[in-house]
Amino acid sequence: MTNAIAFPTREPHQAFHLSMLLNDSRYRSYTIQIFVLMCLMLGIAWLVDNTVRNLALLGKDFSFSFLWSTAGYDINQRLIEYDTQMTHGRAALVGLLNTVVLGVLSCALATIIGVVAGVLRLSGNPIVARLMAVYVEVFRNIPLLLWILVFGAIMSEAVPAPNAFKGENATASMIFGAVAITNRGVFIPEPLFTRGLGTLNLGIVEPSLNAIAVLVVVIACVLVSRVLVRHANREQSQTGVRPVIWWKTITVLLAPPLLLWALGFHLGYPELRGFNFQGGVQLRNSLIAMWLGLSIYTGAFIAENVRAGILAISKGQTEAAHALGLRPGKTMRLVILPQALRVIVPPLISQYLNITKNTSLGLAVGYMDLRSTLGGITINQTGRELEGMLLLMLIYLSLSLIISGSMNAYNARVGLKER
């Protein structure tokens, strides 16, 4: 008796028919995606057609030529040269720089406040932990705009006027003889150079070559220092002996001070002349109010992110570090926080994005940011609502994508590397 060998049989090829677009799982997902895409395109086409028709009824065209017309309004806080005879495009650039500066300062201060408050919330001292809990709950549950108005009122009403610094019986004094906090702003020393290298004409802006040279040297020194440390670590791991690099590190760190000395760097201190301070850098009360409001408010949210990240780390890590003789401070800084970053950074990105978008609240205290210039006065003067809002949306979208992309790259760097 012979055993028959069974060979697998191939199913006959099924002909394609339209019902498979919905009934067959191989085609259903593509069908849904194409349908949604077509609906989206039809919606966009309807919006564009409706916009063109309405503009035609109003006798308007779609143009960005208003950016080259004279602005005619002043901006109190600015980083680059600007006057009322310059264009709306220049005013928008000044507002954008104000937005970027406020966002960077607020992100930095909010991070410091959030990390400190998040760590102290887990302190073994019940008083410190309760105080941080009160800070977090109070600032998170009151709208940001109210805090901005509170800090604006404090800077305008609770600090002395410039005339309080005048005379022998002055009721106010400068901090360290260099910083004056008044109801007209905070005056701080400004960096000056005796030997100037000139400016770099880029058309729109003319940055100082002195500042560029100092910035390039500082960045180069940081990179060289990292290369030296990395090389020393590699030599130590291969030979067990760490090479002596302290003299190289000191030589590298001496480069920026030597450059500043060669350029004749010195500080220009503010002085009371007449009814106000002259010289130095004036930080207006609107900038201070926005900076403090955004930083302290967002710092409360970052504190909770930091606390969650620390609690996500096993207690065995702390016990192991203590067993090796590390003090609590070094344990937190060298063991716990580096591991907690993979939990802290993703929600931190959202907080940075919130700070950037919340800078638009500066109009409440008179801070001339991008929303106040391009999205406010420029639109009111030119009547170009559609073009102005489209530019505003595009700029905020670009800023958000830049922040998100850079922070995601940092998150990938500090994340766990699987082998």
PDB file of N, CA, C and O in Angstrom, residues 149-162 164-165 171-173 180-186 285 288-289 292:
ATOM      1  N   LEU A 149      -0.910  90.311  34.784  1.00  0.00           N
ATOM      2  CA  LEU A 149      -1.412  91.609  35.234  1.00  0.00           C
ATOM      3  C   LEU A 149      -0.935  91.935  36.648  1.00  0.00           C
ATOM      4  O   LEU A 149      -0.636  93.088  36.964  1.00  0.00           O
ATOM      5  N   VAL A 150      -0.857  90.911  37.507  1.00  0.00           N
ATOM      6  CA  VAL A 150      -0.370  91.132  38.880  1.00  0.00           C
ATOM      7  C   VAL A 150       1.074  91.596  38.859  1.00  0.00           C
ATOM      8  O   VAL A 150       1.444  92.580  39.517  1.00  0.00           O
ATOM      9  N   PHE A 151       1.920  90.916  38.109  1.00  0.00           N
ATOM     10  CA  PHE A 151       3.326  91.320  38.041  1.00  0.00           C
ATOM     11  C   PHE A 151       3.480  92.679  37.352  1.00  0.00           C
ATOM     12  O   PHE A 151       4.371  93.463  37.705  1.00  0.00           O
ATOM     13  N   GLY A 152       2.626  92.954  36.373  1.00  0.00           N
ATOM     14  CA  GLY A 152       2.661  94.271  35.751  1.00  0.00           C
ATOM     15  C   GLY A 152       2.302  95.377  36.730  1.00  0.00           C
ATOM     16  O   GLY A 152       2.928  96.438  36.743  1.00  0.00           O
ATOM     17  N   ALA A 153       1.296  95.127  37.580  1.00  0.00           N
ATOM     18  CA  ALA A 153       0.918  96.120  38.596  1.00  0.00           C
ATOM     19  C   ALA A 153       2.021  96.294  39.628  1.00  0.00           C
ATOM     20  O   ALA A 153       2.293  97.425  40.087  1.00  0.00           O
ATOM     21  N   ILE A 154       2.683  95.194  40.007  1.00  0.00           N
ATOM     22  CA  ILE A 154       3.782  95.299  40.977  1.00  0.00           C
ATOM     23  C   ILE A 154       4.913  96.136  40.415  1.00  0.00           C
ATOM     24  O   ILE A 154       5.465  97.017  41.108  1.00  0.00           O
ATOM     25  N   MET A 155       5.281  95.900  39.164  1.00  0.00           N
ATOM     26  CA  MET A 155       6.383  96.650  38.569  1.00  0.00           C
ATOM     27  C   MET A 155       6.036  98.113  38.354  1.00  0.00           C
ATOM     28  O   MET A 155       6.927  98.972  38.323  1.00  0.00           O
ATOM     29  N   SER A 156       4.765  98.430  38.211  1.00  0.00           N
ATOM     30  CA  SER A 156       4.366  99.821  37.976  1.00  0.00           C
ATOM     31  C   SER A 156       4.085 100.588  39.255  1.00  0.00           C
ATOM     32  O   SER A 156       4.321 101.800  39.324  1.00  0.00           O
ATOM     33  N   GLU A 157       3.588  99.911  40.300  1.00  0.00           N
ATOM     34  CA  GLU A 157       3.124 100.610  41.491  1.00  0.00           C
ATOM     35  C   GLU A 157       3.964 100.341  42.742  1.00  0.00           C
ATOM     36  O   GLU A 157       4.033 101.196  43.621  1.00  0.00           O
ATOM     37  N   ALA A 158       4.569  99.172  42.833  1.00  0.00           N
ATOM     38  CA  ALA A 158       5.239  98.799  44.083  1.00  0.00           C
ATOM     39  C   ALA A 158       6.731  99.082  44.093  1.00  0.00           C
ATOM     40  O   ALA A 158       7.392  98.859  45.109  1.00  0.00           O
ATOM     41  N   VAL A 159       7.294  99.547  43.004  1.00  0.00           N
ATOM     42  CA  VAL A 159       8.725  99.846  42.954  1.00  0.00           C
ATOM     43  C   VAL A 159       8.903 101.358  42.876  1.00  0.00           C
ATOM     44  O   VAL A 159       8.010 102.083  42.420  1.00  0.00           O
ATOM     45  N   PRO A 160      10.053 101.887  43.331  1.00  0.00           N
ATOM     46  CA  PRO A 160      10.231 103.343  43.397  1.00  0.00           C
ATOM     47  C   PRO A 160      10.368 103.992  42.026  1.00  0.00           C
ATOM     48  O   PRO A 160      10.761 103.351  41.046  1.00  0.00           O
ATOM     49  N   ALA A 161      10.048 105.276  41.975  1.00  0.00           N
ATOM     50  CA  ALA A 161      10.245 106.068  40.767  1.00  0.00           C
ATOM     51  C   ALA A 161      11.708 106.483  40.664  1.00  0.00           C
ATOM     52  O   ALA A 161      12.453 106.431  41.650  1.00  0.00           O
ATOM     53  N   PRO A 162      12.174 106.907  39.493  1.00  0.00           N
ATOM     54  CA  PRO A 162      13.578 107.305  39.356  1.00  0.00           C
ATOM     55  C   PRO A 162      13.988 108.429  40.294  1.00  0.00           C
ATOM     56  O   PRO A 162      15.143 108.461  40.749  1.00  0.00           O
ATOM     57  N   ALA A 164      13.337 108.762  43.283  1.00  0.00           N
ATOM     58  CA  ALA A 164      13.639 108.241  44.618  1.00  0.00           C
ATOM     59  C   ALA A 164      15.109 107.905  44.775  1.00  0.00           C
ATOM     60  O   ALA A 164      15.587 107.704  45.898  1.00  0.00           O
ATOM     61  N   PHE A 165      15.855 107.855  43.662  1.00  0.00           N
ATOM     62  CA  PHE A 165      17.283 107.569  43.718  1.00  0.00           C
ATOM     63  C   PHE A 165      18.107 108.853  43.779  1.00  0.00           C
ATOM     64  O   PHE A 165      19.335 108.782  43.806  1.00  0.00           O
ATOM     65  N   THR A 171      15.526 107.629  48.963  1.00  0.00           N
ATOM     66  CA  THR A 171      14.806 106.511  49.597  1.00  0.00           C
ATOM     67  C   THR A 171      15.040 105.184  48.889  1.00  0.00           C
ATOM     68  O   THR A 171      14.573 104.153  49.360  1.00  0.00           O
ATOM     69  N   ALA A 172      15.733 105.210  47.774  1.00  0.00           N
ATOM     70  CA  ALA A 172      16.040 103.983  47.043  1.00  0.00           C
ATOM     71  C   ALA A 172      17.488 104.034  46.594  1.00  0.00           C
ATOM     72  O   ALA A 172      18.088 105.106  46.459  1.00  0.00           O
ATOM     73  N   SER A 173      18.061 102.887  46.381  1.00  0.00           N
ATOM     74  CA  SER A 173      19.456 102.799  45.958  1.00  0.00           C
ATOM     75  C   SER A 173      19.599 101.690  44.929  1.00  0.00           C
ATOM     76  O   SER A 173      18.798 100.746  44.881  1.00  0.00           O
ATOM     77  N   ALA A 180      19.291  99.299  38.637  1.00  0.00           N
ATOM     78  CA  ALA A 180      18.250 100.163  39.195  1.00  0.00           C
ATOM     79  C   ALA A 180      16.883  99.601  38.815  1.00  0.00           C
ATOM     80  O   ALA A 180      16.583  99.441  37.625  1.00  0.00           O
ATOM     81  N   ILE A 181      16.058  99.298  39.812  1.00  0.00           N
ATOM     82  CA  ILE A 181      14.708  98.796  39.584  1.00  0.00           C
ATOM     83  C   ILE A 181      13.737  99.933  39.852  1.00  0.00           C
ATOM     84  O   ILE A 181      13.576 100.383  40.992  1.00  0.00           O
ATOM     85  N   THR A 182      13.092 100.431  38.803  1.00  0.00           N
ATOM     86  CA  THR A 182      12.189 101.572  38.913  1.00  0.00           C
ATOM     87  C   THR A 182      10.854 101.225  38.276  1.00  0.00           C
ATOM     88  O   THR A 182      10.697 100.175  37.639  1.00  0.00           O
ATOM     89  N   ASN A 183       9.902 102.152  38.458  1.00  0.00           N
ATOM     90  CA  ASN A 183       8.591 101.940  37.842  1.00  0.00           C
ATOM     91  C   ASN A 183       8.594 102.248  36.347  1.00  0.00           C
ATOM     92  O   ASN A 183       7.560 102.142  35.687  1.00  0.00           O
ATOM     93  N   ARG A 184       9.735 102.652  35.817  1.00  0.00           N
ATOM     94  CA  ARG A 184       9.878 102.851  34.377  1.00  0.00           C
ATOM     95  C   ARG A 184      10.685 101.744  33.722  1.00  0.00           C
ATOM     96  O   ARG A 184      10.970 101.809  32.525  1.00  0.00           O
ATOM     97  N   GLY A 185      11.095 100.781  34.507  1.00  0.00           N
ATOM     98  CA  GLY A 185      11.855  99.663  33.964  1.00  0.00           C
ATOM     99  C   GLY A 185      13.047  99.330  34.839  1.00  0.00           C
ATOM    100  O   GLY A 185      13.346 100.024  35.817  1.00  0.00           O
ATOM    101  N   VAL A 186      13.723  98.264  34.464  1.00  0.00           N
ATOM    102  CA  VAL A 186      14.928  97.841  35.163  1.00  0.00           C
ATOM    103  C   VAL A 186      16.120  98.206  34.293  1.00  0.00           C
ATOM    104  O   VAL A 186      16.186  97.826  33.117  1.00  0.00           O
ATOM    105  N   ASN A 285       9.070  97.446  32.021  1.00  0.00           N
ATOM    106  CA  ASN A 285       8.227  96.715  32.973  1.00  0.00           C
ATOM    107  C   ASN A 285       7.356  95.676  32.286  1.00  0.00           C
ATOM    108  O   ASN A 285       7.044  94.635  32.868  1.00  0.00           O
ATOM    109  N   ILE A 288       9.501  92.583  31.944  1.00  0.00           N
ATOM    110  CA  ILE A 288       9.704  91.937  33.237  1.00  0.00           C
ATOM    111  C   ILE A 288       8.431  91.229  33.690  1.00  0.00           C
ATOM    112  O   ILE A 288       8.465  90.095  34.183  1.00  0.00           O
ATOM    113  N   ALA A 289       7.283  91.895  33.523  1.00  0.00           N
ATOM    114  CA  ALA A 289       6.012  91.292  33.938  1.00  0.00           C
ATOM    115  C   ALA A 289       5.723  90.022  33.138  1.00  0.00           C
ATOM    116  O   ALA A 289       5.306  88.996  33.695  1.00  0.00           O
ATOM    117  N   LEU A 292       8.354  87.201  34.247  1.00  0.00           N
ATOM    118  CA  LEU A 292       8.047  86.589  35.540  1.00  0.00           C
ATOM    119  C   LEU A 292       6.745  85.789  35.481  1.00  0.00           C
ATOM    120  O   LEU A 292       6.655  84.682  36.022  1.00  0.00           O
TER     121      LEU A 292
END
